[in-house]
JSON list of C-alpha atoms in Angstrom, two decimals:
[
{"chain": "A", "resi": 1, "resn": "MET", "atom": "CA", "xyz": [29.32, 59.90, 51.70]},
{"chain": "A", "resi": 2, "resn": "ALA", "atom": "CA", "xyz": [32.92, 60.18, 50.07]},
{"chain": "A", "resi": 3, "resn": "THR", "atom": "CA", "xyz": [34.94, 57.33, 50.93]},
{"chain": "A", "resi": 4, "resn": "SER", "atom": "CA", "xyz": [37.97, 59.46, 51.20]},
{"chain": "A", "resi": 5, "resn": "ASP", "atom": "CA", "xyz": [38.07, 63.22, 52.22]},
{"chain": "A", "resi": 6, "resn": "VAL", "atom": "CA", "xyz": [41.14, 64.98, 50.62]},
{"chain": "A", "resi": 7, "resn": "GLY", "atom": "CA", "xyz": [43.64, 65.55, 53.39]},
{"chain": "A", "resi": 8, "resn": "GLY", "atom": "CA", "xyz": [41.49, 63.50, 55.87]},
{"chain": "A", "resi": 9, "resn": "ASN", "atom": "CA", "xyz": [41.43, 59.99, 57.21]},
{"chain": "A", "resi": 10, "resn": "LYS", "atom": "CA", "xyz": [41.53, 57.06, 54.85]},
{"chain": "A", "resi": 11, "resn": "TYR", "atom": "CA", "xyz": [38.90, 55.22, 56.36]},
{"chain": "A", "resi": 12, "resn": "ARG", "atom": "CA", "xyz": [36.70, 57.80, 57.89]},
{"chain": "A", "resi": 13, "resn": "SER", "atom": "CA", "xyz": [34.83, 60.74, 56.43]},
{"chain": "A", "resi": 14, "resn": "TYR", "atom": "CA", "xyz": [34.50, 64.49, 57.93]},
{"chain": "A", "resi": 15, "resn": "MET", "atom": "CA", "xyz": [38.20, 64.42, 59.16]},
{"chain": "A", "resi": 16, "resn": "THR", "atom": "CA", "xyz": [39.93, 66.84, 56.91]},
{"chain": "A", "resi": 17, "resn": "PRO", "atom": "CA", "xyz": [42.28, 69.50, 58.54]},
{"chain": "A", "resi": 18, "resn": "GLU", "atom": "CA", "xyz": [39.31, 72.00, 58.23]},
{"chain": "A", "resi": 19, "resn": "ASP", "atom": "CA", "xyz": [37.00, 69.43, 59.92]},
{"chain": "A", "resi": 20, "resn": "LEU", "atom": "CA", "xyz": [39.51, 68.99, 62.74]},
{"chain": "A", "resi": 21, "resn": "LYS", "atom": "CA", "xyz": [39.71, 72.78, 63.40]},
{"chain": "A", "resi": 22, "resn": "THR", "atom": "CA", "xyz": [35.81, 73.61, 63.23]},
{"chain": "A", "resi": 23, "resn": "THR", "atom": "CA", "xyz": [34.37, 70.30, 65.03]},
{"chain": "A", "resi": 24, "resn": "GLN", "atom": "CA", "xyz": [33.74, 70.46, 68.62]},
{"chain": "A", "resi": 25, "resn": "TRP", "atom": "CA", "xyz": [35.55, 67.53, 70.11]},
{"chain": "A", "resi": 26, "resn": "ILE", "atom": "CA", "xyz": [35.00, 65.94, 73.51]},
{"chain": "A", "resi": 27, "resn": "ALA", "atom": "CA", "xyz": [38.73, 65.53, 74.24]},
{"chain": "A", "resi": 28, "resn": "GLY", "atom": "CA", "xyz": [40.32, 67.09, 71.21]},
{"chain": "A", "resi": 29, "resn": "PRO", "atom": "CA", "xyz": [40.53, 65.58, 67.70]},
{"chain": "A", "resi": 30, "resn": "PRO", "atom": "CA", "xyz": [40.92, 61.74, 67.76]},
{"chain": "A", "resi": 31, "resn": "ASP", "atom": "CA", "xyz": [44.30, 60.38, 66.45]},
{"chain": "A", "resi": 32, "resn": "TYR", "atom": "CA", "xyz": [43.75, 57.12, 64.53]},
{"chain": "A", "resi": 33, "resn": "THR", "atom": "CA", "xyz": [47.33, 56.54, 63.57]},
{"chain": "A", "resi": 34, "resn": "ILE", "atom": "CA", "xyz": [47.96, 53.41, 65.87]},
{"chain": "A", "resi": 35, "resn": "ILE", "atom": "CA", "xyz": [44.40, 51.80, 65.39]},
{"chain": "A", "resi": 36, "resn": "ASP", "atom": "CA", "xyz": [44.70, 52.36, 61.64]},
{"chain": "A", "resi": 37, "resn": "LYS", "atom": "CA", "xyz": [47.96, 50.74, 61.46]},
{"chain": "A", "resi": 38, "resn": "PHE", "atom": "CA", "xyz": [46.70, 47.61, 63.63]},
{"chain": "A", "resi": 39, "resn": "PHE", "atom": "CA", "xyz": [43.60, 47.65, 61.21]},
{"chain": "A", "resi": 40, "resn": "GLU", "atom": "CA", "xyz": [45.75, 47.28, 58.07]},
{"chain": "A", "resi": 41, "resn": "GLU", "atom": "CA", "xyz": [47.95, 44.66, 59.66]},
{"chain": "A", "resi": 42, "resn": "GLY", "atom": "CA", "xyz": [45.10, 42.27, 60.81]},
{"chain": "A", "resi": 43, "resn": "ARG", "atom": "CA", "xyz": [42.36, 42.87, 58.22]},
{"chain": "A", "resi": 44, "resn": "THR", "atom": "CA", "xyz": [40.92, 40.06, 56.20]},
{"chain": "A", "resi": 45, "resn": "LYS", "atom": "CA", "xyz": [39.55, 42.10, 53.42]},
{"chain": "A", "resi": 46, "resn": "VAL", "atom": "CA", "xyz": [40.86, 44.86, 51.47]},
{"chain": "A", "resi": 47, "resn": "TRP", "atom": "CA", "xyz": [37.80, 46.56, 49.71]},
{"chain": "A", "resi": 48, "resn": "PRO", "atom": "CA", "xyz": [38.41, 48.17, 46.22]},
{"chain": "A", "resi": 49, "resn": "ALA", "atom": "CA", "xyz": [38.18, 51.80, 46.10]},
{"chain": "A", "resi": 50, "resn": "GLY", "atom": "CA", "xyz": [34.53, 52.99, 45.18]},
{"chain": "A", "resi": 51, "resn": "SER", "atom": "CA", "xyz": [32.87, 49.52, 46.09]},
{"chain": "A", "resi": 52, "resn": "LEU", "atom": "CA", "xyz": [29.77, 49.23, 48.05]},
{"chain": "A", "resi": 53, "resn": "GLU", "atom": "CA", "xyz": [31.77, 47.30, 50.68]},
{"chain": "A", "resi": 54, "resn": "GLU", "atom": "CA", "xyz": [34.30, 50.19, 51.05]},
{"chain": "A", "resi": 55, "resn": "TYR", "atom": "CA", "xyz": [31.41, 52.90, 51.42]},
{"chain": "A", "resi": 56, "resn": "VAL", "atom": "CA", "xyz": [29.79, 50.58, 54.26]},
{"chain": "A", "resi": 57, "resn": "GLN", "atom": "CA", "xyz": [32.97, 50.20, 56.05]},
{"chain": "A", "resi": 58, "resn": "ASN", "atom": "CA", "xyz": [33.78, 53.90, 55.84]},
{"chain": "A", "resi": 59, "resn": "LEU", "atom": "CA", "xyz": [29.97, 54.73, 57.05]},
{"chain": "A", "resi": 60, "resn": "VAL", "atom": "CA", "xyz": [30.39, 52.46, 59.87]},
{"chain": "A", "resi": 61, "resn": "LYS", "atom": "CA", "xyz": [33.95, 53.81, 61.16]},
{"chain": "A", "resi": 62, "resn": "THR", "atom": "CA", "xyz": [32.71, 57.53, 60.53]},
{"chain": "A", "resi": 63, "resn": "TRP", "atom": "CA", "xyz": [29.35, 56.83, 62.47]},
{"chain": "A", "resi": 64, "resn": "GLU", "atom": "CA", "xyz": [31.43, 55.34, 65.45]},
{"chain": "A", "resi": 65, "resn": "MET", "atom": "CA", "xyz": [33.78, 58.15, 65.23]},
{"chain": "A", "resi": 66, "resn": "GLU", "atom": "CA", "xyz": [31.10, 60.85, 65.58]},
{"chain": "A", "resi": 67, "resn": "LEU", "atom": "CA", "xyz": [29.30, 59.05, 68.42]},
{"chain": "A", "resi": 68, "resn": "VAL", "atom": "CA", "xyz": [32.44, 58.54, 70.44]},
{"chain": "A", "resi": 69, "resn": "HIS", "atom": "CA", "xyz": [34.43, 61.74, 69.82]},
{"chain": "A", "resi": 70, "resn": "LYS", "atom": "CA", "xyz": [32.03, 64.59, 68.70]},
{"chain": "A", "resi": 71, "resn": "ALA", "atom": "CA", "xyz": [30.87, 66.82, 71.55]},
{"chain": "A", "resi": 72, "resn": "ASN", "atom": "CA", "xyz": [27.97, 68.58, 69.74]},
{"chain": "A", "resi": 73, "resn": "PRO", "atom": "CA", "xyz": [25.37, 66.24, 68.21]},
{"chain": "A", "resi": 74, "resn": "ASP", "atom": "CA", "xyz": [24.29, 68.81, 65.78]},
{"chain": "A", "resi": 75, "resn": "GLN", "atom": "CA", "xyz": [27.54, 68.13, 64.00]},
{"chain": "A", "resi": 76, "resn": "TYR", "atom": "CA", "xyz": [26.94, 64.61, 63.25]},
{"chain": "A", "resi": 77, "resn": "LYS", "atom": "CA", "xyz": [27.10, 63.96, 59.56]},
{"chain": "A", "resi": 78, "resn": "THR", "atom": "CA", "xyz": [26.32, 60.28, 59.26]},
{"chain": "A", "resi": 79, "resn": "LEU", "atom": "CA", "xyz": [23.02, 60.09, 61.20]},
{"chain": "A", "resi": 80, "resn": "ASP", "atom": "CA", "xyz": [19.96, 61.94, 62.02]},
{"chain": "A", "resi": 81, "resn": "VAL", "atom": "CA", "xyz": [20.36, 62.93, 65.64]},
{"chain": "A", "resi": 82, "resn": "LYS", "atom": "CA", "xyz": [16.61, 63.73, 66.20]},
{"chain": "A", "resi": 83, "resn": "THR", "atom": "CA", "xyz": [15.38, 60.26, 64.94]},
{"chain": "A", "resi": 84, "resn": "CYS", "atom": "CA", "xyz": [18.24, 57.76, 65.19]},
{"chain": "A", "resi": 85, "resn": "VAL", "atom": "CA", "xyz": [17.56, 54.85, 67.36]},
{"chain": "A", "resi": 86, "resn": "LEU", "atom": "CA", "xyz": [20.11, 51.88, 68.29]},
{"chain": "A", "resi": 87, "resn": "GLY", "atom": "CA", "xyz": [18.96, 48.36, 68.92]},
{"chain": "A", "resi": 88, "resn": "VAL", "atom": "CA", "xyz": [21.08, 45.05, 70.24]},
{"chain": "A", "resi": 89, "resn": "ASN", "atom": "CA", "xyz": [20.00, 41.71, 69.75]},
{"chain": "A", "resi": 90, "resn": "GLY", "atom": "CA", "xyz": [16.49, 42.35, 68.87]},
{"chain": "A", "resi": 91, "resn": "LYS", "atom": "CA", "xyz": [15.62, 44.10, 72.09]},
{"chain": "A", "resi": 92, "resn": "LYS", "atom": "CA", "xyz": [13.91, 47.53, 72.42]},
{"chain": "A", "resi": 93, "resn": "CYS", "atom": "CA", "xyz": [15.49, 50.33, 70.45]},
{"chain": "A", "resi": 94, "resn": "LEU", "atom": "CA", "xyz": [16.92, 53.22, 72.43]},
{"chain": "A", "resi": 95, "resn": "THR", "atom": "CA", "xyz": [17.33, 56.87, 71.05]},
{"chain": "A", "resi": 96, "resn": "LEU", "atom": "CA", "xyz": [20.70, 58.57, 71.22]},
{"chain": "A", "resi": 97, "resn": "GLU", "atom": "CA", "xyz": [19.44, 60.30, 74.58]},
{"chain": "A", "resi": 98, "resn": "GLU", "atom": "CA", "xyz": [18.55, 56.97, 76.18]},
{"chain": "A", "resi": 99, "resn": "VAL", "atom": "CA", "xyz": [22.01, 55.44, 75.25]},
{"chain": "A", "resi": 100, "resn": "GLY", "atom": "CA", "xyz": [23.66, 58.29, 76.90]},
{"chain": "A", "resi": 101, "resn": "LYS", "atom": "CA", "xyz": [21.44, 57.89, 79.99]},
{"chain": "A", "resi": 102, "resn": "ILE", "atom": "CA", "xyz": [22.68, 54.21, 80.46]},
{"chain": "A", "resi": 103, "resn": "GLY", "atom": "CA", "xyz": [26.28, 55.19, 80.07]},
{"chain": "A", "resi": 104, "resn": "GLY", "atom": "CA", "xyz": [27.08, 55.11, 76.32]},
{"chain": "A", "resi": 105, "resn": "GLY", "atom": "CA", "xyz": [28.19, 52.59, 73.70]},
{"chain": "A", "resi": 106, "resn": "TYR", "atom": "CA", "xyz": [29.70, 49.76, 75.76]},
{"chain": "A", "resi": 107, "resn": "ASN", "atom": "CA", "xyz": [26.87, 49.65, 78.18]},
{"chain": "A", "resi": 108, "resn": "ALA", "atom": "CA", "xyz": [24.33, 49.54, 75.37]},
{"chain": "A", "resi": 109, "resn": "PHE", "atom": "CA", "xyz": [26.22, 46.64, 73.35]},
{"chain": "A", "resi": 110, "resn": "LEU", "atom": "CA", "xyz": [26.87, 44.58, 76.61]},
{"chain": "A", "resi": 111, "resn": "GLN", "atom": "CA", "xyz": [23.45, 44.81, 78.33]},
{"chain": "A", "resi": 112, "resn": "THR", "atom": "CA", "xyz": [22.58, 41.48, 80.07]},
{"chain": "A", "resi": 113, "resn": "SER", "atom": "CA", "xyz": [19.96, 39.96, 82.12]},
{"chain": "A", "resi": 114, "resn": "LEU", "atom": "CA", "xyz": [22.33, 38.02, 84.18]},
{"chain": "A", "resi": 115, "resn": "PRO", "atom": "CA", "xyz": [22.20, 38.36, 88.01]},
{"chain": "A", "resi": 116, "resn": "PRO", "atom": "CA", "xyz": [24.56, 41.21, 89.13]},
{"chain": "A", "resi": 117, "resn": "LYS", "atom": "CA", "xyz": [26.85, 38.48, 91.05]},
{"chain": "A", "resi": 118, "resn": "LEU", "atom": "CA", "xyz": [27.46, 36.63, 87.86]},
{"chain": "A", "resi": 119, "resn": "ARG", "atom": "CA", "xyz": [28.28, 39.61, 85.43]},
{"chain": "A", "resi": 120, "resn": "VAL", "atom": "CA", "xyz": [31.79, 39.88, 84.14]},
{"chain": "A", "resi": 121, "resn": "TYR", "atom": "CA", "xyz": [30.92, 43.44, 82.89]},
{"chain": "A", "resi": 122, "resn": "ASP", "atom": "CA", "xyz": [28.05, 45.06, 84.75]},
{"chain": "A", "resi": 123, "resn": "PRO", "atom": "CA", "xyz": [26.56, 47.91, 82.69]},
{"chain": "A", "resi": 124, "resn": "GLU", "atom": "CA", "xyz": [24.71, 49.25, 85.74]},
{"chain": "A", "resi": 125, "resn": "GLN", "atom": "CA", "xyz": [27.97, 49.81, 87.43]},
{"chain": "A", "resi": 126, "resn": "GLU", "atom": "CA", "xyz": [29.91, 51.52, 84.53]},
{"chain": "A", "resi": 127, "resn": "THR", "atom": "CA", "xyz": [29.72, 55.04, 83.16]},
{"chain": "A", "resi": 128, "resn": "ASN", "atom": "CA", "xyz": [30.66, 56.17, 79.73]},
{"chain": "A", "resi": 129, "resn": "GLU", "atom": "CA", "xyz": [34.14, 57.18, 80.94]},
{"chain": "A", "resi": 130, "resn": "SER", "atom": "CA", "xyz": [34.84, 54.16, 83.14]},
{"chain": "A", "resi": 131, "resn": "SER", "atom": "CA", "xyz": [33.89, 51.67, 80.24]},
{"chain": "A", "resi": 132, "resn": "LEU", "atom": "CA", "xyz": [36.12, 53.38, 77.72]},
{"chain": "A", "resi": 133, "resn": "ALA", "atom": "CA", "xyz": [39.11, 53.62, 80.11]},
{"chain": "A", "resi": 134, "resn": "ALA", "atom": "CA", "xyz": [38.55, 49.79, 80.87]},
{"chain": "A", "resi": 135, "resn": "PHE", "atom": "CA", "xyz": [38.64, 48.72, 77.28]},
{"chain": "A", "resi": 136, "resn": "ARG", "atom": "CA", "xyz": [41.41, 51.08, 76.16]},
{"chain": "A", "resi": 137, "resn": "GLN", "atom": "CA", "xyz": [43.41, 49.37, 78.92]},
{"chain": "A", "resi": 138, "resn": "VAL", "atom": "CA", "xyz": [42.36, 45.92, 77.63]},
{"chain": "A", "resi": 139, "resn": "PHE", "atom": "CA", "xyz": [43.38, 46.72, 74.12]},
{"chain": "A", "resi": 140, "resn": "PRO", "atom": "CA", "xyz": [46.12, 49.26, 74.02]},
{"chain": "A", "resi": 141, "resn": "ARG", "atom": "CA", "xyz": [46.37, 49.14, 70.21]},
{"chain": "A", "resi": 142, "resn": "GLY", "atom": "CA", "xyz": [42.56, 49.35, 69.89]},
{"chain": "A", "resi": 143, "resn": "PHE", "atom": "CA", "xyz": [39.79, 47.06, 69.30]},
{"chain": "A", "resi": 144, "resn": "ALA", "atom": "CA", "xyz": [39.78, 47.12, 65.17]},
{"chain": "A", "resi": 145, "resn": "LEU", "atom": "CA", "xyz": [36.71, 46.75, 63.11]},
{"chain": "A", "resi": 146, "resn": "GLU", "atom": "CA", "xyz": [36.29, 45.63, 59.52]},
{"chain": "A", "resi": 147, "resn": "VAL", "atom": "CA", "xyz": [33.37, 44.75, 57.29]},
{"chain": "A", "resi": 148, "resn": "VAL", "atom": "CA", "xyz": [33.82, 41.29, 56.06]},
{"chain": "A", "resi": 149, "resn": "GLN", "atom": "CA", "xyz": [30.59, 41.04, 53.81]},
{"chain": "A", "resi": 150, "resn": "VAL", "atom": "CA", "xyz": [27.68, 43.38, 52.64]},
{"chain": "A", "resi": 151, "resn": "TYR", "atom": "CA", "xyz": [24.41, 41.72, 51.96]},
{"chain": "A", "resi": 152, "resn": "SER", "atom": "CA", "xyz": [22.40, 44.65, 50.84]},
{"chain": "A", "resi": 153, "resn": "GLY", "atom": "CA", "xyz": [23.00, 48.28, 49.91]},
{"chain": "A", "resi": 154, "resn": "PRO", "atom": "CA", "xyz": [21.17, 51.45, 50.84]},
{"chain": "A", "resi": 155, "resn": "PRO", "atom": "CA", "xyz": [18.64, 52.39, 51.96]},
{"chain": "A", "resi": 156, "resn": "VAL", "atom": "CA", "xyz": [18.59, 49.28, 54.13]},
{"chain": "A", "resi": 157, "resn": "ILE", "atom": "CA", "xyz": [22.13, 48.14, 54.52]},
{"chain": "A", "resi": 158, "resn": "ALA", "atom": "CA", "xyz": [22.96, 44.64, 55.98]},
{"chain": "A", "resi": 159, "resn": "TYR", "atom": "CA", "xyz": [26.44, 43.49, 56.77]},
{"chain": "A", "resi": 160, "resn": "LYS", "atom": "CA", "xyz": [28.60, 41.20, 58.65]},
{"chain": "A", "resi": 161, "resn": "TYR", "atom": "CA", "xyz": [31.44, 42.68, 60.75]},
{"chain": "A", "resi": 162, "resn": "ARG", "atom": "CA", "xyz": [34.48, 41.41, 62.76]},
{"chain": "A", "resi": 163, "resn": "HIS", "atom": "CA", "xyz": [36.13, 43.26, 65.85]},
{"chain": "A", "resi": 164, "resn": "TRP", "atom": "CA", "xyz": [39.50, 42.03, 66.95]},
{"chain": "A", "resi": 165, "resn": "GLY", "atom": "CA", "xyz": [42.24, 42.91, 69.20]},
{"chain": "A", "resi": 166, "resn": "TYR", "atom": "CA", "xyz": [44.80, 41.52, 71.40]},
{"chain": "A", "resi": 167, "resn": "MET", "atom": "CA", "xyz": [44.44, 41.39, 75.42]},
{"chain": "A", "resi": 168, "resn": "GLU", "atom": "CA", "xyz": [47.79, 43.27, 76.04]},
{"chain": "A", "resi": 169, "resn": "GLY", "atom": "CA", "xyz": [46.58, 45.08, 79.15]},
{"chain": "A", "resi": 170, "resn": "SER", "atom": "CA", "xyz": [44.92, 43.98, 82.29]},
{"chain": "A", "resi": 171, "resn": "TYR", "atom": "CA", "xyz": [40.93, 43.89, 82.93]},
{"chain": "A", "resi": 172, "resn": "LYS", "atom": "CA", "xyz": [40.20, 44.89, 86.40]},
{"chain": "A", "resi": 173, "resn": "ASP", "atom": "CA", "xyz": [42.18, 42.35, 88.48]},
{"chain": "A", "resi": 174, "resn": "LEU", "atom": "CA", "xyz": [42.78, 40.09, 85.60]},
{"chain": "A", "resi": 175, "resn": "PRO", "atom": "CA", "xyz": [46.30, 40.12, 83.95]},
{"chain": "A", "resi": 176, "resn": "PRO", "atom": "CA", "xyz": [46.67, 40.34, 80.18]},
{"chain": "A", "resi": 177, "resn": "THR", "atom": "CA", "xyz": [46.85, 37.01, 78.28]},
{"chain": "A", "resi": 178, "resn": "GLY", "atom": "CA", "xyz": [48.22, 38.59, 75.03]},
{"chain": "A", "resi": 179, "resn": "GLU", "atom": "CA", "xyz": [45.85, 36.46, 73.03]},
{"chain": "A", "resi": 180, "resn": "LEU", "atom": "CA", "xyz": [43.66, 37.46, 70.09]},
{"chain": "A", "resi": 181, "resn": "ILE", "atom": "CA", "xyz": [40.09, 38.25, 70.83]},
{"chain": "A", "resi": 182, "resn": "GLU", "atom": "CA", "xyz": [37.51, 38.36, 68.08]},
{"chain": "A", "resi": 183, "resn": "VAL", "atom": "CA", "xyz": [33.82, 39.21, 67.85]},
{"chain": "A", "resi": 184, "resn": "PHE", "atom": "CA", "xyz": [31.58, 38.62, 64.89]},
{"chain": "A", "resi": 185, "resn": "GLY", "atom": "CA", "xyz": [28.31, 40.06, 64.25]},
{"chain": "A", "resi": 186, "resn": "ILE", "atom": "CA", "xyz": [25.53, 41.29, 61.95]},
{"chain": "A", "resi": 187, "resn": "ALA", "atom": "CA", "xyz": [24.26, 44.80, 61.57]},
{"chain": "A", "resi": 188, "resn": "ILE", "atom": "CA", "xyz": [21.42, 46.44, 59.88]},
{"chain": "A", "resi": 189, "resn": "PHE", "atom": "CA", "xyz": [21.59, 50.28, 59.13]},
{"chain": "A", "resi": 190, "resn": "GLU", "atom": "CA", "xyz": [18.41, 51.98, 57.89]},
{"chain": "A", "resi": 191, "resn": "LEU", "atom": "CA", "xyz": [19.09, 55.23, 55.90]},
{"chain": "A", "resi": 192, "resn": "ASN", "atom": "CA", "xyz": [16.70, 58.01, 55.37]},
{"chain": "A", "resi": 193, "resn": "GLU", "atom": "CA", "xyz": [16.43, 60.09, 51.95]},
{"chain": "A", "resi": 194, "resn": "GLU", "atom": "CA", "xyz": [19.42, 61.96, 53.03]},
{"chain": "A", "resi": 195, "resn": "SER", "atom": "CA", "xyz": [21.62, 59.01, 53.25]},
{"chain": "A", "resi": 196, "resn": "LYS", "atom": "CA", "xyz": [21.66, 59.66, 57.18]},
{"chain": "A", "resi": 197, "resn": "ILE", "atom": "CA", "xyz": [21.26, 56.66, 59.64]},
{"chain": "A", "resi": 198, "resn": "VAL", "atom": "CA", "xyz": [17.98, 56.65, 61.33]},
{"chain": "A", "resi": 199, "resn": "LYS", "atom": "CA", "xyz": [18.20, 52.99, 62.87]},
{"chain": "A", "resi": 200, "resn": "ALA", "atom": "CA", "xyz": [21.15, 50.78, 63.69]},
{"chain": "A", "resi": 201, "resn": "GLU", "atom": "CA", "xyz": [20.63, 47.29, 65.02]},
{"chain": "A", "resi": 202, "resn": "PHE", "atom": "CA", "xyz": [23.26, 44.78, 66.14]},
{"chain": "A", "resi": 203, "resn": "PHE", "atom": "CA", "xyz": [23.21, 41.17, 66.56]},
{"chain": "A", "resi": 204, "resn": "HIS", "atom": "CA", "xyz": [26.13, 39.59, 68.39]},
{"chain": "A", "resi": 205, "resn": "ASP", "atom": "CA", "xyz": [27.33, 37.40, 71.14]},
{"chain": "A", "resi": 206, "resn": "ARG", "atom": "CA", "xyz": [28.59, 39.47, 74.07]},
{"chain": "A", "resi": 207, "resn": "GLY", "atom": "CA", "xyz": [30.13, 36.34, 75.59]},
{"chain": "A", "resi": 208, "resn": "GLU", "atom": "CA", "xyz": [32.85, 36.23, 72.75]},
{"chain": "A", "resi": 209, "resn": "LEU", "atom": "CA", "xyz": [34.25, 39.20, 74.18]},
{"chain": "A", "resi": 210, "resn": "LEU", "atom": "CA", "xyz": [33.75, 38.81, 77.99]},
{"chain": "A", "resi": 211, "resn": "ALA", "atom": "CA", "xyz": [34.68, 35.20, 78.08]},
{"chain": "A", "resi": 212, "resn": "ALA", "atom": "CA", "xyz": [38.04, 35.84, 76.56]},
{"chain": "A", "resi": 213, "resn": "LEU", "atom": "CA", "xyz": [38.68, 38.56, 79.29]},
{"chain": "A", "resi": 214, "resn": "ILE", "atom": "CA", "xyz": [38.44, 36.08, 82.32]},
{"chain": "A", "resi": 215, "resn": "LYS", "atom": "CA", "xyz": [40.62, 33.35, 81.01]},
{"chain": "A", "resi": 216, "resn": "ALA", "atom": "CA", "xyz": [43.55, 34.34, 83.24]},
{"chain": "A", "resi": 217, "resn": "GLU", "atom": "CA", "xyz": [43.92, 33.94, 86.98]},
{"chain": "A", "resi": 218, "resn": "PRO", "atom": "CA", "xyz": [43.67, 37.03, 88.95]},
{"chain": "A", "resi": 219, "resn": "ALA", "atom": "CA", "xyz": [47.07, 38.25, 90.02]},
{"chain": "A", "resi": 220, "resn": "THR", "atom": "CA", "xyz": [48.32, 38.90, 93.49]},
{"chain": "A", "resi": 221, "resn": "PRO", "atom": "CA", "xyz": [49.86, 42.05, 94.52]},
{"chain": "A", "resi": 222, "resn": "SER", "atom": "CA", "xyz": [53.15, 40.62, 93.47]},
{"chain": "A", "resi": 223, "resn": "GLY", "atom": "CA", "xyz": [52.07, 39.82, 90.31]},
{"chain": "A", "resi": 224, "resn": "CYS", "atom": "CA", "xyz": [51.91, 36.13, 90.67]},
{"chain": "A", "resi": 225, "resn": "PRO", "atom": "CA", "xyz": [48.78, 33.95, 89.86]},
{"chain": "A", "resi": 226, "resn": "VAL", "atom": "CA", "xyz": [46.46, 33.16, 92.48]},
{"chain": "A", "resi": 227, "resn": "MET", "atom": "CA", "xyz": [47.18, 29.35, 93.37]},
{"chain": "A", "resi": 228, "resn": "ALA", "atom": "CA", "xyz": [44.48, 27.05, 94.73]}
]
């Protein structure tokens, strides 16, 4: 995979002007202007052009772009749509079809065995659309991603990643705190002979994200915190 396609996005492949015109998008071509600026301002690593770390970071960002924004799986370039599976925290891997049935990415990444009444985020009650809307509201500038270390290269890529954003929007009835929220994790990508992802496993603590969302007291209709 090229780390930068001519005329395209600096951090994602397959986003040249021609790609934007010929790709079938779910809601039009994605605009990464705001999140890329946020990423550049908050990242802790700047990887050299052509390095393994830059390649991996580009692959991860492009993979995420395709899964979230492309309407036609046949146009995925980073993964083998027929064989690719996704696993989280050592649990049973899911096919892309199974991920779709449970409501997409956030629901897959935030699976829980907690009783429903204790769930800050309940995957069983959220759809792909509602989960994306909820977190876009929480993080108006985005929830940025950077690769902070690469432990091995293809065909089995192991890397450490960091997600971060500022809670500048509300989460359900909880007001924004403005605080930085960070989530660190480890991921393993297995690639086939065509350098396409056939297995992606992630290991992270979902509580790092969810606990940070419930720090603030619920607001009353007037906008004032609820007092005991």
